[in-house]
Coordinates of C-alpha atoms and ligand atoms in Angstrom, one line a residue:
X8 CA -31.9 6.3 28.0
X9 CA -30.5 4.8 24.9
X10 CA -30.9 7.4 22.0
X11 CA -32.4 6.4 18.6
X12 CA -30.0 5.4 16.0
X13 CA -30.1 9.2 13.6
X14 CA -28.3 7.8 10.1
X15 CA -26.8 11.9 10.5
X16 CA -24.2 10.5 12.7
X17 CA -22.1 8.2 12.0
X18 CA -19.3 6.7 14.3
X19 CA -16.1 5.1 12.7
X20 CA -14.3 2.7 15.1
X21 CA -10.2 3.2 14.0
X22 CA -8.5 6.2 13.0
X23 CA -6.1 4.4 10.6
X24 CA -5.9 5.5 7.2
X25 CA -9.1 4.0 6.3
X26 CA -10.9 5.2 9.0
X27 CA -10.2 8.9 8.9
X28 CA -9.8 9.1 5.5
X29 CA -13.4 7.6 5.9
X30 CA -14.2 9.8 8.8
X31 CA -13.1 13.0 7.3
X32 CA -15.0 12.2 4.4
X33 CA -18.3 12.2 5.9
X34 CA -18.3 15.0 7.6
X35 CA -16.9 17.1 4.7
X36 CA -20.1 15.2 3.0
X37 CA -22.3 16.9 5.8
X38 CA -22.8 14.2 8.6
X39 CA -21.9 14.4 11.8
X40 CA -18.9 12.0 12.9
X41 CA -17.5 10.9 15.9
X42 CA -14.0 8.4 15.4
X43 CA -13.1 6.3 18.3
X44 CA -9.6 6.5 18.5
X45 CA -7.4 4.4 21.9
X46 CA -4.0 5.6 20.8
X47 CA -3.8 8.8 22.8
X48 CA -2.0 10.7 20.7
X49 CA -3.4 9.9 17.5
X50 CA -6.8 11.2 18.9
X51 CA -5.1 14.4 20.4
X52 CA -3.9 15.1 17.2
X53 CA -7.4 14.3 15.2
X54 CA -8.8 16.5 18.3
X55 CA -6.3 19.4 17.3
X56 CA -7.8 19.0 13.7
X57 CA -4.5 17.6 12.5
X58 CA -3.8 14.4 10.5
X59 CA -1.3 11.7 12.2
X60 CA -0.2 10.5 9.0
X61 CA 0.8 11.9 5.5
X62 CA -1.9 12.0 3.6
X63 CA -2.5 14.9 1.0
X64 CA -5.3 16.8 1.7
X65 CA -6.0 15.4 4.6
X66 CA -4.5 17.3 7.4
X67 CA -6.2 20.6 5.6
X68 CA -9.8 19.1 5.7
X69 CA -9.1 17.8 9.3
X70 CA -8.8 21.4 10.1
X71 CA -12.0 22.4 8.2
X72 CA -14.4 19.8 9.9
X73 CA -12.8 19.5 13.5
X74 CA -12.8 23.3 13.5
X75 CA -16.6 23.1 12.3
X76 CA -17.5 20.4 15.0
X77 CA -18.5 18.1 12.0
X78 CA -15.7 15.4 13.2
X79 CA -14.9 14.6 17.0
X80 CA -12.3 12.4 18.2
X81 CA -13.6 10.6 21.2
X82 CA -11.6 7.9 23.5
X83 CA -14.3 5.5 24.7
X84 CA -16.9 3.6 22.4
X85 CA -20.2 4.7 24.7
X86 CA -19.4 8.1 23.7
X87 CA -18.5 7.1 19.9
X88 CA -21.5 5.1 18.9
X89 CA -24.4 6.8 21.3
X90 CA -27.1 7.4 18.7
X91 CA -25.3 6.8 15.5
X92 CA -27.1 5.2 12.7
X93 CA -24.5 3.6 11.4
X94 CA -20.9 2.1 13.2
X95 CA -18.4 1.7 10.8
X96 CA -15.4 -0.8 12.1
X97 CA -12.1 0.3 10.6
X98 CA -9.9 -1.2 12.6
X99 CA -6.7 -3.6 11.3
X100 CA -6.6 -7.1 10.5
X101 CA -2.7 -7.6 10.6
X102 CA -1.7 -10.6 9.6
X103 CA -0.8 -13.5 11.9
X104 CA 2.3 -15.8 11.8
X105 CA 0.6 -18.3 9.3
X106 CA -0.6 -15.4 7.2
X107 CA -4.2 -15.8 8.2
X108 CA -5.8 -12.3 8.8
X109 CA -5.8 -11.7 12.9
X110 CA -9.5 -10.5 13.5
X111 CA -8.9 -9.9 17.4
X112 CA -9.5 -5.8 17.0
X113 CA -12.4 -6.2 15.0
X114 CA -13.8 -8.9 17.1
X115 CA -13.3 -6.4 20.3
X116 CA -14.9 -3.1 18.4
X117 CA -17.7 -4.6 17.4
X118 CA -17.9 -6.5 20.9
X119 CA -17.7 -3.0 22.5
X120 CA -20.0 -1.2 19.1
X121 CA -22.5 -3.7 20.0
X122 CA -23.0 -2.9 23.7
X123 CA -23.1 0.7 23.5
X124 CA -25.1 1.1 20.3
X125 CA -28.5 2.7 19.4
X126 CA -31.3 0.3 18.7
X127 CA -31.4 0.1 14.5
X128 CA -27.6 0.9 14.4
X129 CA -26.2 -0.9 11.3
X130 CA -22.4 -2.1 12.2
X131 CA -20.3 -2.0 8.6
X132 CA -17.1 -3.5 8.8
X133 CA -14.7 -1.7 6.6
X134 CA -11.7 -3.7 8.1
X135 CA -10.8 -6.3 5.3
X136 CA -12.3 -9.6 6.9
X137 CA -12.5 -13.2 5.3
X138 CA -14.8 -14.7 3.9
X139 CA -17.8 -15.5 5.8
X140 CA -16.9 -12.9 8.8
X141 CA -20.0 -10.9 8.2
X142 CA -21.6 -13.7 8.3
X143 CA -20.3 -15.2 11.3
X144 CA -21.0 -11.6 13.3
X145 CA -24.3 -11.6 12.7
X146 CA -24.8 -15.3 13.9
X147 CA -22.8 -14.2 16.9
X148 CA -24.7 -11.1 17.7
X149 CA -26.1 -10.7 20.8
X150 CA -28.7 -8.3 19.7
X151 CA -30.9 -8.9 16.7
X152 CA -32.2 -4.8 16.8
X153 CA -28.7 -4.1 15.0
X154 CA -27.5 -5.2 11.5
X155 CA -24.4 -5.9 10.3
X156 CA -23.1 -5.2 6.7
X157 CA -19.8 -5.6 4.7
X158 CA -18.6 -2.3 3.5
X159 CA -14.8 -2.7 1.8
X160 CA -13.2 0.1 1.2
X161 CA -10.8 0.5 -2.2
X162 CA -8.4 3.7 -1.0
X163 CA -4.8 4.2 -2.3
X164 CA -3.3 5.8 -0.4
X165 CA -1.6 8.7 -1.3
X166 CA -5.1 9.6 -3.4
X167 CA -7.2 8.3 -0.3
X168 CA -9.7 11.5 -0.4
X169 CA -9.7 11.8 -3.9
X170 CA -10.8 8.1 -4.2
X171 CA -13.0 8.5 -1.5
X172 CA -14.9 12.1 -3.1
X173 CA -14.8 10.4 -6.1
X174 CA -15.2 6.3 -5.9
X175 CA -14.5 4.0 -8.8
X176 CA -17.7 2.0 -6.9
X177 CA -19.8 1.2 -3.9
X178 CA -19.9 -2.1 -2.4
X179 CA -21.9 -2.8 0.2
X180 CA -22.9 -7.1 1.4
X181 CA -25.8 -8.1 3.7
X182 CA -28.5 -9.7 3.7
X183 CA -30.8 -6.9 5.0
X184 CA -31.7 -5.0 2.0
X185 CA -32.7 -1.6 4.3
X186 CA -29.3 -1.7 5.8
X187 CA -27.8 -2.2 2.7
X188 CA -29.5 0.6 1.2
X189 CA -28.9 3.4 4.9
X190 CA -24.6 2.3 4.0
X191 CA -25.0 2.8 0.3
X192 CA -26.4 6.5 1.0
X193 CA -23.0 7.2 2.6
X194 CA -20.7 7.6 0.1
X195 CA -20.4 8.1 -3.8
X196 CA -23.1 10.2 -6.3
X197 CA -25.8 9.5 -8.7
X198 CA -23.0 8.2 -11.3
X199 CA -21.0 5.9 -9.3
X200 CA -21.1 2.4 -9.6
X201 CA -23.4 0.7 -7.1
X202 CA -23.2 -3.0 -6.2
X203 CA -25.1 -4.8 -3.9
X204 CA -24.8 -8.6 -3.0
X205 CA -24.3 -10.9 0.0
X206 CA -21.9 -10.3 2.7
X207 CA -19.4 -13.1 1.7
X208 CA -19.5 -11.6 -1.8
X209 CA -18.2 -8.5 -0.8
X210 CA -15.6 -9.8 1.4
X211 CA -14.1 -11.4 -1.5
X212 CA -14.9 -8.3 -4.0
X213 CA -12.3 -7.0 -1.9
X214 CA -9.8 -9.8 -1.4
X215 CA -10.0 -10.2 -5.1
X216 CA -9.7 -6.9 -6.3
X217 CA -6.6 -6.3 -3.9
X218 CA -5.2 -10.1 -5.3
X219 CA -5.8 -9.7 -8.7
X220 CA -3.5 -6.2 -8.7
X221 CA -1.1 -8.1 -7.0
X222 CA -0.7 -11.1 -9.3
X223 CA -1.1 -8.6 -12.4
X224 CA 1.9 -6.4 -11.3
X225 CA 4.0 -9.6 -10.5
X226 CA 3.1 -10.8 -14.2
X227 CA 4.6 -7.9 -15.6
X228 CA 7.7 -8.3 -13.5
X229 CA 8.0 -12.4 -14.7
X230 CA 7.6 -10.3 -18.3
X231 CA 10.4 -7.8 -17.4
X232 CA 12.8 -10.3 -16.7
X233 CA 12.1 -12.3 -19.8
X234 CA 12.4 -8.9 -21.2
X235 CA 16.2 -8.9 -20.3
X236 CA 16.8 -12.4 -21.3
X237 CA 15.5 -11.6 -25.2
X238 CA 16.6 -7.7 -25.3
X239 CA 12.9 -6.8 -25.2
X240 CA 11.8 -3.3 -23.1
X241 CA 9.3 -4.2 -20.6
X242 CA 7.7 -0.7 -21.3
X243 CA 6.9 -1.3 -25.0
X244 CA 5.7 -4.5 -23.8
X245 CA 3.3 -2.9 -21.0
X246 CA 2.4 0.0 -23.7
X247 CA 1.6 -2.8 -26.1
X248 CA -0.3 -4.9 -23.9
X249 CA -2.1 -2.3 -22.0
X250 CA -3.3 -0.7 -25.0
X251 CA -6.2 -3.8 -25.0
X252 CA -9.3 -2.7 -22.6
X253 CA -9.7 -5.7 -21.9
X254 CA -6.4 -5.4 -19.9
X255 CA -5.7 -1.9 -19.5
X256 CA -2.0 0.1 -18.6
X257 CA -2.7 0.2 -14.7
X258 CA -0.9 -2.0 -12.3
X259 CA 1.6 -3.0 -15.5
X260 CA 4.9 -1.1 -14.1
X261 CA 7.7 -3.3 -13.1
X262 CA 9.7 -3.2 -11.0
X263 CA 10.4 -4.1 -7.2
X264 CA 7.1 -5.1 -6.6
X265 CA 4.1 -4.9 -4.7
X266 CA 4.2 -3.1 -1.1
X267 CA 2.0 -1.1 1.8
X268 CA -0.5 -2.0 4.5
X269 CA -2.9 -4.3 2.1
X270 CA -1.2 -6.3 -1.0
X271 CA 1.4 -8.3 1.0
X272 CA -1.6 -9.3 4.2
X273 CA -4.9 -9.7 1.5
X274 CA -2.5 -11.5 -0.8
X275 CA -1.5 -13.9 1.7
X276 CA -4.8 -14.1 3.8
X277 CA -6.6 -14.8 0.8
X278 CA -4.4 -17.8 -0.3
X279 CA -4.2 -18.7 3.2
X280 CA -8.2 -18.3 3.5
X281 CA -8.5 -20.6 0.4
X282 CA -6.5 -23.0 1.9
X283 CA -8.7 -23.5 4.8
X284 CA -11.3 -24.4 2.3
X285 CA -8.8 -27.0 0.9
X286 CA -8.2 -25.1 -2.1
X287 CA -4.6 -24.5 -3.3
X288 CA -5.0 -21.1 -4.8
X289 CA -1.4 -21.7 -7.0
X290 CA -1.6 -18.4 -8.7
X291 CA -1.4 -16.2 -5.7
X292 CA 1.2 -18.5 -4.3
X293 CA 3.5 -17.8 -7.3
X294 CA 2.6 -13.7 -7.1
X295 CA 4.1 -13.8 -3.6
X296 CA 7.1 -15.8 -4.4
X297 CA 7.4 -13.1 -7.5
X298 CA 7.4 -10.4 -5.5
X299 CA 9.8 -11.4 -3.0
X300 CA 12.3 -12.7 -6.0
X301 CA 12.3 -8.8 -7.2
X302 CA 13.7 -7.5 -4.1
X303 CA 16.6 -10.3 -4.8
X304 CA 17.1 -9.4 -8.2
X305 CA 17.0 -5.7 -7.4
X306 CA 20.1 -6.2 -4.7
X307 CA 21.5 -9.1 -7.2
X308 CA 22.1 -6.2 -9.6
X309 CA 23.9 -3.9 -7.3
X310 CA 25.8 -7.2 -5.9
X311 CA 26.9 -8.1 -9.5
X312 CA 27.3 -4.3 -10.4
X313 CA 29.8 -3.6 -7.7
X314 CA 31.7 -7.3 -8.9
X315 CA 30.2 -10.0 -7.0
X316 CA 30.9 -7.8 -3.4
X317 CA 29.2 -5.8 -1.6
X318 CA 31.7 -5.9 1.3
X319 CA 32.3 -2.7 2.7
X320 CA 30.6 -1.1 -0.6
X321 CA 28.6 2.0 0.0
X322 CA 25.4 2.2 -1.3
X323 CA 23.1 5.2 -1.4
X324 CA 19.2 4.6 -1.4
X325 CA 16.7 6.9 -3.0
X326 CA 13.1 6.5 -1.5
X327 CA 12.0 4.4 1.7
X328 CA 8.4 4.6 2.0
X329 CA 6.3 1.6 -0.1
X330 CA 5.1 3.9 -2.6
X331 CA 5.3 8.3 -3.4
X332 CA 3.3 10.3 -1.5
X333 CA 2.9 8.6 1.9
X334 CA 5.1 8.1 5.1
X335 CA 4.0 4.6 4.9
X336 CA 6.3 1.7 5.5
X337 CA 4.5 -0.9 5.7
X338 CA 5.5 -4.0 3.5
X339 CA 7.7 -1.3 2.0
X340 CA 10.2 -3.3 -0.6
X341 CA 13.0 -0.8 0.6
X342 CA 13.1 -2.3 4.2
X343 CA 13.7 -6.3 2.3
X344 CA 16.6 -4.4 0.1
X345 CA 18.3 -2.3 2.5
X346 CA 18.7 -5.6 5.1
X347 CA 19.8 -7.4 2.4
X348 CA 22.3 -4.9 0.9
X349 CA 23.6 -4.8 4.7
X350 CA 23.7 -8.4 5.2
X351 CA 26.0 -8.7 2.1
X352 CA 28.8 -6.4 3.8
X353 CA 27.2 -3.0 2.0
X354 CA 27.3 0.2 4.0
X355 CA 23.5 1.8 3.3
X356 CA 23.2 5.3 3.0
X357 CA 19.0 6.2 2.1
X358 CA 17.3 9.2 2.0
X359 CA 13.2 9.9 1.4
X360 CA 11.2 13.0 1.7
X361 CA 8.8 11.9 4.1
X362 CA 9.5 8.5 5.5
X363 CA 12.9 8.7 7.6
X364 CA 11.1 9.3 10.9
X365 CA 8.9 6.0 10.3
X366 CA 12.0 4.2 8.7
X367 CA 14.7 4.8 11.7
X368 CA 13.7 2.3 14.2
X369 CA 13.0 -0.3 11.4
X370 CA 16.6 0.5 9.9
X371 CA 18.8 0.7 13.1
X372 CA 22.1 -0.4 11.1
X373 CA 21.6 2.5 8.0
X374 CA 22.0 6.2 8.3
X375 CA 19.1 8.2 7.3
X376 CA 20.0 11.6 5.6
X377 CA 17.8 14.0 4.1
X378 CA 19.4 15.5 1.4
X379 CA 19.3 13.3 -1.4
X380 CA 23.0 14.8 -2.7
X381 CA 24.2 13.9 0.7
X382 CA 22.8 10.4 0.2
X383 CA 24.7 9.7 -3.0
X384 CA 27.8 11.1 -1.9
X385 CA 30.9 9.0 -1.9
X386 CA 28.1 6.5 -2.8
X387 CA 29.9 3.4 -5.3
X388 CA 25.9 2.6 -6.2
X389 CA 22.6 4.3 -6.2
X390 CA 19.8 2.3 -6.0
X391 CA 16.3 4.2 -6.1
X392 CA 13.4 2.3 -4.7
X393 CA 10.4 4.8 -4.6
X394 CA 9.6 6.5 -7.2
X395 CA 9.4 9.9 -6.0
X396 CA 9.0 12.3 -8.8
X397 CA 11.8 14.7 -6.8
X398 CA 14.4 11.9 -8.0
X399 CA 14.0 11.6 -11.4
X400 CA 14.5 15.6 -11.4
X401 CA 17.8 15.5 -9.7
X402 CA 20.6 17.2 -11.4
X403 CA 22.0 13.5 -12.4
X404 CA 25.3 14.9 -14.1
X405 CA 26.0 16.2 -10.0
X406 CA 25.0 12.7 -8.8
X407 CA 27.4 11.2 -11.0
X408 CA 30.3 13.6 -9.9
X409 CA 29.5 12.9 -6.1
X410 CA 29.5 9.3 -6.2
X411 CA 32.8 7.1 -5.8
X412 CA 31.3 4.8 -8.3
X413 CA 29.0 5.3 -11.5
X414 CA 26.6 2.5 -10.9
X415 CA 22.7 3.4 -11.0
X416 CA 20.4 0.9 -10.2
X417 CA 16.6 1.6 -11.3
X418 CA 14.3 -0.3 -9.2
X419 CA 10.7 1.6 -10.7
X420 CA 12.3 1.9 -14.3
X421 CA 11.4 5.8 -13.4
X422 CA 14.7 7.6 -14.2
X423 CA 16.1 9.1 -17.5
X424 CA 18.8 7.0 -18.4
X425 CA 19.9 9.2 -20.5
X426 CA 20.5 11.6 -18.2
X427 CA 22.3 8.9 -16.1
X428 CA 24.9 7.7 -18.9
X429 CA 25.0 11.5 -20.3
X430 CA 26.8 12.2 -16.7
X431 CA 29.1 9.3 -17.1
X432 CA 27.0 7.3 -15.2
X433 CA 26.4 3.0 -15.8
X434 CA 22.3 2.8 -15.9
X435 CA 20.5 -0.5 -15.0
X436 CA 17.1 -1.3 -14.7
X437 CA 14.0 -3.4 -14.3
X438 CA 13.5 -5.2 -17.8
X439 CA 14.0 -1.5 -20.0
X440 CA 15.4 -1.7 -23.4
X441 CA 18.5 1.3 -22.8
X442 CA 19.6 0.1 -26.4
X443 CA 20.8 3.6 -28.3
X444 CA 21.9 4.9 -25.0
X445 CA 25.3 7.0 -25.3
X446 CA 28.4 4.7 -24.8
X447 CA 29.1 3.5 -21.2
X448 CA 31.8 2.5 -19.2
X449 CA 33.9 -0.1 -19.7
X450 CA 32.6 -3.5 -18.6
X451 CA 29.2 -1.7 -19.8
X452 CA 27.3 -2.5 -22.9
X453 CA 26.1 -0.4 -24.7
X454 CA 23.0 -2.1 -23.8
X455 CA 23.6 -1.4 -20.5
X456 CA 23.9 -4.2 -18.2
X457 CA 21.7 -6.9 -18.5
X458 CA 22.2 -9.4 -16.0
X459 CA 19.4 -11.9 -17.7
X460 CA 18.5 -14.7 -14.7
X461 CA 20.3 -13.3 -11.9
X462 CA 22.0 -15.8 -9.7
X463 CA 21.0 -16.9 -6.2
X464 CA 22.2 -13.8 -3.2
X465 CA 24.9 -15.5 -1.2
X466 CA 22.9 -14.8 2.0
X467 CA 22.9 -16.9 4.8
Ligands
UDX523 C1 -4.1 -0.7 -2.4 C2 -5.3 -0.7 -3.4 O1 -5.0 -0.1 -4.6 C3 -6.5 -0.1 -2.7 O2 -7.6 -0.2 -3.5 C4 -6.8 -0.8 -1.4 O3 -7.9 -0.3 -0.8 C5 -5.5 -0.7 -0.5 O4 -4.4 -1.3 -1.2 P1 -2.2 1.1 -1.8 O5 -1.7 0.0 -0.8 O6 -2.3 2.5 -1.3 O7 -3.7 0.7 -2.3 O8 -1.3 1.1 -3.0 P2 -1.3 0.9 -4.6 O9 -1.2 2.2 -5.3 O10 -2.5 0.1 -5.0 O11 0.0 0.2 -4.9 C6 0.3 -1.1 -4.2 C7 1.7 -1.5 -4.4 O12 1.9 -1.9 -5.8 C8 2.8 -0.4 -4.2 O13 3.9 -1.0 -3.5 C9 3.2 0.0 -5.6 O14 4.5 0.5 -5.6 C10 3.1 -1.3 -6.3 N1 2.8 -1.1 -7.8 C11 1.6 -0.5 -8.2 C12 3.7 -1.7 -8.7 O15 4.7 -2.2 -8.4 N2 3.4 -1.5 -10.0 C13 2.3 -1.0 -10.5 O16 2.1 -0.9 -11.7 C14 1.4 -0.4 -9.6

């Protein structure tokens, strides 16, 4: 006999970062969570109370709730959603060829959710969907006892549990208030911010929000460039500018630009949902082409550093993963760079904390070391490309005296430069001012090298 649907348990389809952040979350908030989970050894290791990906905090409060019982990984969806009130879908929506978001795992989990669940279940899909999907699932349905819901999620990762212990807001879209209201309970306390609305609205809160971070880093980075054409410092700029509320410091920090699992897909599913609708949506179309001009200008700088060739050039690079704090590579800018450095003749050294074991298949052609020092040694440039906090606290006097060269390329404008010319090192970045720095080499400013409107990468 079917069970009742009990809003203690919950079921989360996906054990992605959204999901078990998610899933992890609940049950340290009390309910009891089962994650349905087909890669076998993802499960095994959410079984073993252990977290599949770096994430902080999470592998310690895996621990506490598997070891409690609070949290199950289960393989088949009868066994995940059996008398849970409410089925979160947190499954991915990787992008197609066209850019469109691919909705074939949702489709099948809540296929499967659907079949096996209790009747009352509410079905949230946390899975970033296009507009009208919510919609479309509940016309669909072939049960009208369960309700679906849109239920984005806003985690960085990196801070995934803090943000989701602590979230900036609750959104929840459907059109049945009571499910609306059994979702809501989930997460957040009396204080946080609470919105409500209609399915499509949601999926775009979250397309938006995702798009508008997007286009508001690659404005800054358009800025930063005009910065080096006029001798302006992009951080005064960002300082200046973010000092109005109304715009705010976040999200201003040039540099190589936007990365991960959800800026590069939403960006482009968003434009390319819009354009289903026959709208041109021009702005996104110009944050895109930003971004990807960054990565250019970042390797234009080493090309033009190193005299117009890269052939044969060595070329250590600091930081792999898209952003500090997470194994992630996703999107990650360093992947663009490091082909592109290698397709110019370069021979790529890198080096990151966490990432090399996701980065080696996806960087066949560079060797992976882990010592950063080993990384820069015999190096003719150094480019850093995550901003790792370890980096900007290397002893940059040594890095100087290992490399062949004295070129130091900035990518996240997150290094001393100071420290960099101090060691007899040449420091460029992303649009600083280095004005007042100590005198550099020759060929060197003592603006540093500002290479204004860098000219087109001689790639094939
Ligand atoms: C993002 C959203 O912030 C989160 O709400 C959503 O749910 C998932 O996508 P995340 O991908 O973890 O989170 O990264 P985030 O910290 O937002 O940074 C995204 C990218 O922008 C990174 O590549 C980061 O390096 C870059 N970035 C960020 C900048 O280049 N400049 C900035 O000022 C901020």
């Amino acid at each position: 006999m079917t069970p009742e649907a009990d809003d203690r348990v919950v079921c989360v389809i996906g054990a992605g970062y959204v999901g078990l952040v998610t899933a992890a979350g609940l049950a340290e908030r009390g309910r009891e969570v089962r994650v349905v989970e087909v890669d076998p050894e993802r499960r095994a290791a959410v079984a073993a109370g252990r977290s599949p990906i770096h994430e902080p905090g999470l592998d310690g409060l895996l621990g506490v709730v598997v070891g409690s019982g609070r949290l199950r990984a289960v393989e088949t969806m009868s066994e995940g959603v059996a008398g849970a009130g409410v089925v979160i879908v947190a499954v991915g929506t990787p992008p197609t060829p066209e850019g469109a978001a691919d909705l074939s795992q949702v489709l099948q989990a809540v296929d499967e959710a659907v079949h096996h669940a209790a009747p009352g279940a509410v079905v949230a899909i946390k899975s970033t969907v296009p507009p009208g999907t919510t919609r479309a699932l509940t016309r669909d349905s072939r049960r009208d006892d369960i309700t679906f819901v849109m239920f984005p999620e806003f985690l960085r990762e990196g801070s995934a549990l803090e943000d989701l212990r602590n979230p900036s807001r609750v959104v929840v879209g459907g059109e049945d208030g009571a499910a609306v209201q059994r979702v809501v309970a989930l997460l957040g306390g009396p204080d946080t911010p609470r919105l409500l609305c209609d399915s499509v609205s949601a999926e775009l809160i979250k397309y938006g929000s995702n798009a508008f971070l997007a286009t508001k880093i690659s404005f800054i980075n358009e800025m930063a460039q005009l910065c080096e054409l006029t001798g302006a410092d992009i951080e005064k700029v960002a300082d200046g500018m973010g000092l109005d509320p109304r715009i705010g410091r976040s999200f201003l920090s040039a540099g190589l630009g936007w990365g991960g699992s959800c800026f590069p897909k939403d960006v482009r599913a968003l434009e390319t949902s819009a354009g289903y609708h026959g709208q041109s949506f021009w702005l996104l179309k110009a944050a895109i082409e930003v971004n990807s001009q960054q990565r250019r200008r970042f390797t234009a700088k080493l090309l033009h550093g190193l005299g117009g060739s890269l052939e044969g050039r060595r070329v250590a690079i600091l930081g792999l993963a898209f952003k500090p704090l997470t194994d992630d590579m996703r999107q990650a800018p360093a992947l663009e760079v490091v082909r592109q450095l290698e397709d110019l003749g370069a021979v790529v050294v890198a080096t990151d904390p966490v990432a090399l074991d996701r980065a080696r298949p996806l960087l066949p052609r560079t060797t992976l070391v882990a010592d950063p020092y080993e990384a820069v040694t015999g190096a003719d440039a150094v480019g850093l490309v995550t901003e790792w906090p370890a980096y900007r606290e290397l002893d940059w006097g040594r890095v100087i005296g290992l490399m062949g060269g004295r070129l130091v390329v900035d990518g996240r404008n997150c290094l001393d430069g100071r420290a960099i010319t101090g060691g007899g090192g040449i420091y460029v970045s992303m649009g600083r001012r280095t004005r007042g720095l100590p005198p550099q080499a020759p060929g060197a400013t003592a603006e540093g090298i500002s290479f204004g409107a860098v000219p087109p990468l001689p790639l094939g």
